[in-house]
CSV table of C-alpha atoms in Angstrom, one decimal:
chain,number,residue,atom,x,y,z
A,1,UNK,CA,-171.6,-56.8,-103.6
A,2,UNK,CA,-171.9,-54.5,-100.6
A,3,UNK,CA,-174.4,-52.6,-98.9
A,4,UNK,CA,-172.9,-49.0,-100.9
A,5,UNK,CA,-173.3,-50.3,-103.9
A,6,UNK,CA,-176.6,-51.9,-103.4
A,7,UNK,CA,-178.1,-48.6,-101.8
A,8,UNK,CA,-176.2,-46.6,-104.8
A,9,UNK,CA,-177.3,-49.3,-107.2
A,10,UNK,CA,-181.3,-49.4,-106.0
A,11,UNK,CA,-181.3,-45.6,-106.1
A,12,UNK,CA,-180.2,-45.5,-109.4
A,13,UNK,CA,-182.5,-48.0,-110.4
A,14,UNK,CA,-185.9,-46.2,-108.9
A,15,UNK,CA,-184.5,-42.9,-110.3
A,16,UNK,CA,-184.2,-44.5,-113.8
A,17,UNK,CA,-186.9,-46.9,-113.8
A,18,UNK,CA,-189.5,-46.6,-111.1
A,19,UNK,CA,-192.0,-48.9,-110.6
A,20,UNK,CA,-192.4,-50.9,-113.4
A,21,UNK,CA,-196.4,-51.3,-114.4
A,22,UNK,CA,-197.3,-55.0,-113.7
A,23,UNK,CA,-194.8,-55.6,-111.4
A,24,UNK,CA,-196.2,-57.0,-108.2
A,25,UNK,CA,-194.9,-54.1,-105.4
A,26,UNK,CA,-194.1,-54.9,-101.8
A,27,UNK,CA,-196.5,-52.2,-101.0
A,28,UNK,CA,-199.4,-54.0,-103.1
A,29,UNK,CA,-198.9,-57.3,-101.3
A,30,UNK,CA,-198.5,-55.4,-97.9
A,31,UNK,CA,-202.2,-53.7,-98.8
A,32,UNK,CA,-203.4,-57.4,-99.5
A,33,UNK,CA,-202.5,-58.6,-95.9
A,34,UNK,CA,-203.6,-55.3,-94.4
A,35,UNK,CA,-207.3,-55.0,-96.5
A,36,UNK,CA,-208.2,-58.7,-95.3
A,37,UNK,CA,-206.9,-58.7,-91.5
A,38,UNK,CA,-208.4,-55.2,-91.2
A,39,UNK,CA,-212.1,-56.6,-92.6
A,40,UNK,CA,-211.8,-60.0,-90.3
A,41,UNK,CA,-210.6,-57.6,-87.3
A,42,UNK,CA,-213.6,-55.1,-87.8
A,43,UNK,CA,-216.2,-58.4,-88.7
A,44,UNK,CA,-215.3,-60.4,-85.1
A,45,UNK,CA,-214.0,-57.4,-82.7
A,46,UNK,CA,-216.4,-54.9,-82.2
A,47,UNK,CA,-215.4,-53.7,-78.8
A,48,UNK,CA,-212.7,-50.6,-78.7
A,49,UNK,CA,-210.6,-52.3,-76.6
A,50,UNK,CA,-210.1,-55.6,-79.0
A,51,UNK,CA,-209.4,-53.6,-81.5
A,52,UNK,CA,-206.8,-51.7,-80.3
A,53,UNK,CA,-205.0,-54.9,-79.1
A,54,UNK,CA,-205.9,-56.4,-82.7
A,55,UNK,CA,-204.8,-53.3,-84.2
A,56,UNK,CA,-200.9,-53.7,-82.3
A,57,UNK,CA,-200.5,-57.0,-83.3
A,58,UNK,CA,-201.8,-55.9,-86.9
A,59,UNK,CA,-199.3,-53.1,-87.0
A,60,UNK,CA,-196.2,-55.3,-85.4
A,61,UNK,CA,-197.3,-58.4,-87.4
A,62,UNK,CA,-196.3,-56.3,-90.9
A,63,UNK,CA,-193.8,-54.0,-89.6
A,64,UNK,CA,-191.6,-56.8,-88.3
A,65,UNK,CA,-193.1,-59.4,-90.8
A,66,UNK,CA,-192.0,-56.8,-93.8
A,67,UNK,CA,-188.2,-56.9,-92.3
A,68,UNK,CA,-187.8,-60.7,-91.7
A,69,UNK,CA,-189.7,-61.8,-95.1
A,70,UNK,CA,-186.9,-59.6,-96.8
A,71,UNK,CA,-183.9,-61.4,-95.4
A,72,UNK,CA,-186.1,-64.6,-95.8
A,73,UNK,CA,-186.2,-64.2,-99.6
A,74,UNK,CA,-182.5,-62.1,-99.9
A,75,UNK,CA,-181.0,-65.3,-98.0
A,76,UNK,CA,-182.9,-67.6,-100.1
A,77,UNK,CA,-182.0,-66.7,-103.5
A,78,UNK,CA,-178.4,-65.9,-102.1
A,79,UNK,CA,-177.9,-69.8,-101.0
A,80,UNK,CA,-179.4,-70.2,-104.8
A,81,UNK,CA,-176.4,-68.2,-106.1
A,82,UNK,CA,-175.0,-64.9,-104.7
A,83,UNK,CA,-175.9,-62.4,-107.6
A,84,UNK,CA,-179.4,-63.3,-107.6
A,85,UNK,CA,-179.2,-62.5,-103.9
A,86,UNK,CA,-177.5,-59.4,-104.7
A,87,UNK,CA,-180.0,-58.6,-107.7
A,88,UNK,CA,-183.2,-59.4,-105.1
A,89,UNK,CA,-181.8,-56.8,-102.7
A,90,UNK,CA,-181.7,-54.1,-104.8
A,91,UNK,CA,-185.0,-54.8,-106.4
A,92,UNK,CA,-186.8,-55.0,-103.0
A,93,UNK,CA,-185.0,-51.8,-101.9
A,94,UNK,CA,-185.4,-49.8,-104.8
A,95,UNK,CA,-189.0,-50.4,-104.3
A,96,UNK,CA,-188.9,-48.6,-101.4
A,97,UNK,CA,-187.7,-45.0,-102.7
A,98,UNK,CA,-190.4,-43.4,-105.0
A,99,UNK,CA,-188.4,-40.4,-106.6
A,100,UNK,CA,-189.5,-41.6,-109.9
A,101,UNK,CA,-193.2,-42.2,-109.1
A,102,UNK,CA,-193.7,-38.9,-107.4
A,103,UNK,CA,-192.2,-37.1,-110.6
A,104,UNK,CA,-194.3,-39.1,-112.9
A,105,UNK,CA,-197.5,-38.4,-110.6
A,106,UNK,CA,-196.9,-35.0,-110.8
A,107,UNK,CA,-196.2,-34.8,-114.5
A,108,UNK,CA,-199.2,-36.8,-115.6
A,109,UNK,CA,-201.5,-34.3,-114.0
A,110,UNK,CA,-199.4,-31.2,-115.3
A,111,UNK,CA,-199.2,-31.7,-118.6
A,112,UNK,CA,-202.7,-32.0,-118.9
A,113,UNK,CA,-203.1,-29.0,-116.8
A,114,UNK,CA,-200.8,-26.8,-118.8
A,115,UNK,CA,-202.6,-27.8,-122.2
A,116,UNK,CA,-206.1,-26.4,-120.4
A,117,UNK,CA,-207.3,-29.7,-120.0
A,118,UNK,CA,-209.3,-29.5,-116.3
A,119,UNK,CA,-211.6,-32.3,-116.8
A,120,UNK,CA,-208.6,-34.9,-117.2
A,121,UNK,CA,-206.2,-33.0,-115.0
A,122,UNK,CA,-208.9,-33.1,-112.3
A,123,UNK,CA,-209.4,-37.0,-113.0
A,124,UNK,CA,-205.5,-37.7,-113.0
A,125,UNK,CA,-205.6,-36.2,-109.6
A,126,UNK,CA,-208.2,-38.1,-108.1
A,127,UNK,CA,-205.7,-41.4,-108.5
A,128,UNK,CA,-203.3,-39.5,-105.8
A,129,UNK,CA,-205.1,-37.2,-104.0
A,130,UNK,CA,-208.1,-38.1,-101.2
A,131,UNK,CA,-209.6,-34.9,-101.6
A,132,UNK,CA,-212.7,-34.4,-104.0
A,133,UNK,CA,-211.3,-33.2,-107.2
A,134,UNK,CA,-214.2,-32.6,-109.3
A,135,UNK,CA,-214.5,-28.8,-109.3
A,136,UNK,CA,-210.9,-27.9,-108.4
A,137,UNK,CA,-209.7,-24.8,-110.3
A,138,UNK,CA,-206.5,-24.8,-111.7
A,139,UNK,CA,-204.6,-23.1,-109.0
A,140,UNK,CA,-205.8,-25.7,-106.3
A,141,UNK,CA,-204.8,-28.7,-108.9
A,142,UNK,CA,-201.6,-27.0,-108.5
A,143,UNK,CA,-201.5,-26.7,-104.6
A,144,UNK,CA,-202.7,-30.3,-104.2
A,145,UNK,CA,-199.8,-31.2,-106.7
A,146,UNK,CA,-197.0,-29.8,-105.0
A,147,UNK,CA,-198.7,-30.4,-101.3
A,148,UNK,CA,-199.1,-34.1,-102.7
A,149,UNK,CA,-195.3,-33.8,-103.7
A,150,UNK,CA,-193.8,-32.2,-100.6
A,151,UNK,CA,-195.4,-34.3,-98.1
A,152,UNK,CA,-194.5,-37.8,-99.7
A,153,UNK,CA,-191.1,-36.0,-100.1
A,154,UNK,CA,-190.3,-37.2,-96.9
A,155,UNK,CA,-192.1,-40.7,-95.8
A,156,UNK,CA,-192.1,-41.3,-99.9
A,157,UNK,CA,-188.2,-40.9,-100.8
A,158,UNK,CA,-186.1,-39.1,-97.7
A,159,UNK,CA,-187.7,-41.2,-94.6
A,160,UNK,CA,-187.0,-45.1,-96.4
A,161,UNK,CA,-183.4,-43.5,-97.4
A,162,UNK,CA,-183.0,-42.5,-93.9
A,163,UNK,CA,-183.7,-46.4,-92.4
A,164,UNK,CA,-182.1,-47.7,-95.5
A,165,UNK,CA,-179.0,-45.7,-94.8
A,166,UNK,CA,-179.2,-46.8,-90.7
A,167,UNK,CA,-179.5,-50.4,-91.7
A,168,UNK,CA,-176.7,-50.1,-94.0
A,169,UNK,CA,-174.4,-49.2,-90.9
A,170,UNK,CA,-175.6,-52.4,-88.9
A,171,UNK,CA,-173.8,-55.1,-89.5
A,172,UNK,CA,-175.9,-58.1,-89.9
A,173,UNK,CA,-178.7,-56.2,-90.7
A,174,UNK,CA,-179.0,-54.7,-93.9
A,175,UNK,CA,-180.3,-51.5,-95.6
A,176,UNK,CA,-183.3,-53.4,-97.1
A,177,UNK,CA,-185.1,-54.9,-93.5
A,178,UNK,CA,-184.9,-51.3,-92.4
A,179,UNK,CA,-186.4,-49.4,-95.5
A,180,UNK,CA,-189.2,-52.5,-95.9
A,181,UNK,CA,-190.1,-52.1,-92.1
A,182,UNK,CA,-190.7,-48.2,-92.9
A,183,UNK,CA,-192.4,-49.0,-95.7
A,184,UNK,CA,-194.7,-51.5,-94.2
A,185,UNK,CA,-195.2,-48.7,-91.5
A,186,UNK,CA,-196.5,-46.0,-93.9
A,187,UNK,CA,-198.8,-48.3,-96.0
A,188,UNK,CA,-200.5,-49.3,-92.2
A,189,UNK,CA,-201.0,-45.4,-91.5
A,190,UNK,CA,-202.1,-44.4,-95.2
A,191,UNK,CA,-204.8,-47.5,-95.2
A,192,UNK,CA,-205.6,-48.0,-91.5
A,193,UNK,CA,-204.4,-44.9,-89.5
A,194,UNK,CA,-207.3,-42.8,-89.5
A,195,UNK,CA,-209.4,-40.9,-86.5
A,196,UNK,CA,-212.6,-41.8,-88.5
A,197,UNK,CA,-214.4,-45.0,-88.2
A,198,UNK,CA,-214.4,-47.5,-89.0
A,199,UNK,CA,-210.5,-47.2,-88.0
A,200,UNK,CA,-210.6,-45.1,-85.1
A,201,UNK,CA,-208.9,-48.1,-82.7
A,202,UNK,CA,-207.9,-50.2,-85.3
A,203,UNK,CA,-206.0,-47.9,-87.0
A,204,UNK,CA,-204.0,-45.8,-83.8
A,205,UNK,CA,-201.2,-47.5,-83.5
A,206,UNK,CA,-200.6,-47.7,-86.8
A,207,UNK,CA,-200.9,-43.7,-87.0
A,208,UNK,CA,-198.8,-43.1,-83.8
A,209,UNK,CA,-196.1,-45.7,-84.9
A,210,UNK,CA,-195.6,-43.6,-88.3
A,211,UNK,CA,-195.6,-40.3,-86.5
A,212,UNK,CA,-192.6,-41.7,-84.5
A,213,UNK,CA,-190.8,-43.5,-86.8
A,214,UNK,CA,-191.0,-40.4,-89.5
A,215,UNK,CA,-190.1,-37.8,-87.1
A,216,UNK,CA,-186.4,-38.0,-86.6
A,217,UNK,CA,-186.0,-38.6,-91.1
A,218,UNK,CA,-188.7,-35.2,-90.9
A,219,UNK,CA,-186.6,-33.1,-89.3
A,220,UNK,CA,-182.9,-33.9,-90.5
A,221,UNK,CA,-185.1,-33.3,-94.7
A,222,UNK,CA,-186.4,-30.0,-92.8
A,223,UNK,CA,-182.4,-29.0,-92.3
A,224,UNK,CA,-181.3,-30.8,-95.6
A,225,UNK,CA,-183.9,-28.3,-97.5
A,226,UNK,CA,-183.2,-25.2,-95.5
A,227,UNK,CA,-179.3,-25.9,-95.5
A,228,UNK,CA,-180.1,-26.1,-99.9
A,229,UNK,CA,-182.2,-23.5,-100.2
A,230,UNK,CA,-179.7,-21.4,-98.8
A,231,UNK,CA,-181.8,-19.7,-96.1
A,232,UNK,CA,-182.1,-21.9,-93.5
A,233,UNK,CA,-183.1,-19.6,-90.5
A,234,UNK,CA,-185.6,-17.9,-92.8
A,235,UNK,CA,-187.3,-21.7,-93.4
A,236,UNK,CA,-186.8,-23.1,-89.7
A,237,UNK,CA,-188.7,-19.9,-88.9
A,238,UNK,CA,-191.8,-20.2,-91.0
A,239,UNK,CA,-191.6,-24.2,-90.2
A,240,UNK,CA,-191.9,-23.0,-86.2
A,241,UNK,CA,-194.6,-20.6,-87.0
A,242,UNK,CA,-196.8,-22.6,-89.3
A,243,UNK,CA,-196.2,-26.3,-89.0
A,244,UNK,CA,-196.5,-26.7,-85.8
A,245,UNK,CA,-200.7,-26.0,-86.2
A,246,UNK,CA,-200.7,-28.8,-88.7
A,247,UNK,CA,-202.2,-31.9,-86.5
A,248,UNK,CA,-199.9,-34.6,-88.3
A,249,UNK,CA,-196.1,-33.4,-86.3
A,250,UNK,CA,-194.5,-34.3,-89.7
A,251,UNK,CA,-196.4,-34.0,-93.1
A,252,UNK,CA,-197.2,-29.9,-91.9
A,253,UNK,CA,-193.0,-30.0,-91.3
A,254,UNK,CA,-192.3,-31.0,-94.6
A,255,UNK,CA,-194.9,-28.6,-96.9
A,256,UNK,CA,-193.7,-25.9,-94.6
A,257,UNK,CA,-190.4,-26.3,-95.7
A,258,UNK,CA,-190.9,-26.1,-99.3
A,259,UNK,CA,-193.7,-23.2,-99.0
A,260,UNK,CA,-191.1,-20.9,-97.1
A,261,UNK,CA,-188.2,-21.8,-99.6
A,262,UNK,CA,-190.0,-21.3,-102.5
A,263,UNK,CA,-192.6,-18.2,-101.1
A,264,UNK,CA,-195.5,-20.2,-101.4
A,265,UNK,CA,-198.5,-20.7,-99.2
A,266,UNK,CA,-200.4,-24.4,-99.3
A,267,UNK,CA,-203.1,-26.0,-96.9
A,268,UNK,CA,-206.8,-24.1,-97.2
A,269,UNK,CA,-209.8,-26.0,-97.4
A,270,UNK,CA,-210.1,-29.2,-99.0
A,271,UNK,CA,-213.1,-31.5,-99.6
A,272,UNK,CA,-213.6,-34.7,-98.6
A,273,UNK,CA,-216.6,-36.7,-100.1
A,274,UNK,CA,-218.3,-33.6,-99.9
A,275,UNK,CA,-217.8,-32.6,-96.3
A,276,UNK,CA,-215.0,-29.3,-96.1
A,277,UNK,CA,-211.7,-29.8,-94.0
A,278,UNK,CA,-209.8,-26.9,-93.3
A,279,UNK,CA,-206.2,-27.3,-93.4
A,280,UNK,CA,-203.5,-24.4,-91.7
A,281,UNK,CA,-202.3,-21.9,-93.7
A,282,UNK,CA,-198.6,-23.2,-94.2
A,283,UNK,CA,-195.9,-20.4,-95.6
A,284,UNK,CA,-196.7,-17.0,-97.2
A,285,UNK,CA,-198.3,-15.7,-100.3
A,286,UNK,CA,-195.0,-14.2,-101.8
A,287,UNK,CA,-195.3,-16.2,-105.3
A,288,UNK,CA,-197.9,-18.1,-107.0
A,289,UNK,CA,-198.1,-22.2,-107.2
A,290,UNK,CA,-196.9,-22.7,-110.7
A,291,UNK,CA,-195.6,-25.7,-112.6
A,292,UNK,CA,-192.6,-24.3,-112.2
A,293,UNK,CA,-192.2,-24.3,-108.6
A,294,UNK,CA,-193.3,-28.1,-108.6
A,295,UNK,CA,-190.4,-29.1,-110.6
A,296,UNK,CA,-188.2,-27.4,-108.8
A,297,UNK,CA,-189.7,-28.6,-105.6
A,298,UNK,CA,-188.9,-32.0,-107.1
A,299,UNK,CA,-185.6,-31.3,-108.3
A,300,UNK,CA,-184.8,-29.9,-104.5
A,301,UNK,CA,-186.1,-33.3,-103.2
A,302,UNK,CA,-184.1,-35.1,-105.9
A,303,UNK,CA,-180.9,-33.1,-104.7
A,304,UNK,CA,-181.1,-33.7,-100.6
A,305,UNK,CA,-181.8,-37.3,-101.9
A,306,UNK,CA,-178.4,-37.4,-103.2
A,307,UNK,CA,-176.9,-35.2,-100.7
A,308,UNK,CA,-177.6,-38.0,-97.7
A,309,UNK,CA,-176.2,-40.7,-100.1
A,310,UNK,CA,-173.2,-39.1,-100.2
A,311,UNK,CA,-173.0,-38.3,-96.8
A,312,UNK,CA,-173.6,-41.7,-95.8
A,313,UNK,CA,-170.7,-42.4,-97.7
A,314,UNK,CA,-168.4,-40.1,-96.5
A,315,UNK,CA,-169.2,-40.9,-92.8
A,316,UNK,CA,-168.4,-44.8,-93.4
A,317,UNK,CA,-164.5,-45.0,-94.9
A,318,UNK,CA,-166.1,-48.8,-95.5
A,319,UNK,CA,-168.8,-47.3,-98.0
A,320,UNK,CA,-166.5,-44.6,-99.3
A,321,UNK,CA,-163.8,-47.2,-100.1
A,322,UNK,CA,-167.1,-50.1,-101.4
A,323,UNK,CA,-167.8,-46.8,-104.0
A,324,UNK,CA,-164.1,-46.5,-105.1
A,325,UNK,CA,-163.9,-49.7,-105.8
A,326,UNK,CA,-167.2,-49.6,-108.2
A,327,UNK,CA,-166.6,-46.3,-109.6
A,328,UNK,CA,-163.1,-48.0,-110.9
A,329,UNK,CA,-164.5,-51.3,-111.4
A,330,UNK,CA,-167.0,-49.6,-113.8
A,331,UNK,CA,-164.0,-47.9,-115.8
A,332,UNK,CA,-161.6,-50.3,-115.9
């Protein structure tokens, strides 16, 4: 079986299943390795310059380690037999798309929400969200739902497509090393790559190697969306205006995309452990956040998802014909 119809196969798979609770993830083991190297590097390196160096070979160590320990294992259980190569593959790469796990995220907290239950709605939050969520009304639930949603639209789903989709076209290579090497590099900057001690020097190459490696995916999901929604000099526009004050040069890109499309405004002030963080203004205040909006902002994600699939397809005759042959294979 082929790299088409693993990537079509492991898509499927995360959009109909997700992640399975009590499953061990790639991302949990990656936050194993990263929570214990991160305490011995801040217990034996105290000097700024020790642990930036610590902090590069931290960041390398799982980036590359993530991409070789998948062809390790895809190789091994392929020598074992070749469908439970071919079965590892997509398991590990499906892992590595979270369509399903950002629609359930954002429908465990809504339906609460929509019955009038703040108190749980608010605590449902708090497992996605590292803003303080205790007094949140309910039209900043909503804002951090579909800000929550729209930024992990593109280093969640659209960003491990994009390096799945890359390695797919390599021979040799492999869509799963790629996505698994994103993957490893957005758990590093969610744990690690933070201006704040105790990470300030551990953490920044962590943080600078996500901003680079998510901006090229950022950009071509900015087009995707605008291109969708049917407006796309109207969004580039508001994305020029407004994202460009956001400090992060891609997470500000992707709300911005989906506030302009849908005539929203998000960022504001937020609370952190009780300190305030105001965040730019992204979009304008045409419409109201509604639940609404946040499925449709999901279904819009859900849709370029598709879109580059397809696209991938149709730019390699290889994984056009690979398709084919499955779609008839399935039929016949």
């Amino acid at each position: 079986m082929t790299e088409a119809v693993v990537l079509i196969i492991a898509a499927t798979l995360d959009y109909l299943i997700g992640d399975p609770r009590g499953w061990l993830h790639p991302v949990q083991v990656m936050g194993w390795i990263i929570t214990r190297l991160s305490k011995f590097t801040l217990t034996y390196c105290h000097h700024p310059l020790t642990q930036r160096i610590a902090g590069i070979a931290l960041a390398l160590l799982l980036i590359f380690g993530s991409a070789l320990s998948s062809i390790w294992m895809i190789q091994t259980a392929r020598w074992l037999h070749p469908l439970l190569g071919t079965v590892t593959e997509i398991i590990l790469l499906a892992s590595c798309f979270a369509l399903k796990s950002l629609r359930v995220a954002a429908e465990s907290v809504l339906q609460p929400l929509t019955l009038g239950q703040l108190t749980e709605a608010r605590s449902i939050l708090s497992n996605y969200v590292g803003r303080d969520t205790q007094k949140l009304t309910e039209p900043e639930i909503l804002r951090a739902i579909l800000e929550t949603v729209t930024e992990n639209a593109t280093d969640g789903v659209m960003a491990p497509l994009f390096y799945a989709i890359v390695g797919a076209f390599i021979p040799g290579v492999g869509a799963t090393p790629l996505a698994l090497a994103y993957k490893a590099s957005s758990t590093l900057d969610s744990m690690v790559g933070y201006k704040q001690a105790p990470y300030t020097y551990l953490g920044w190459f962590s943080a600078k190697s996500e901003d680079y490696l998510t901006w090229i995916p950022c950009r071509l999901t900015v087009i995707t969306l605008a291109l969708l929604s049917g407006k796309p000099q109207h969004v580039w526009r508001i994305c020029c205006r407004d994202a460009i004050k956001d400090p992060s040069p891609n997470s500000g890109w992707s709300e911005c995309a989906y506030a302009a499309i849908f005539g929203v405004q998000m960022g504001g002030t937020n609370w952190y452990r009780g300190v305030a963080k105001d965040k730019p203004l992204l979009g304008d205040v045409i419409n109201p956040i509604t639940p609404i909006i946040i499925q449709k902002a999901l279904q819009l994600t859900r849709i370029a998802f598709l879109l580059w699939l397809g696209v991938a397809c149709a730019l390699n005759p290889r994984l056009l014909e690979e398709v084919g042959d499955l779609i008839c294979a399935m039929f016949s």
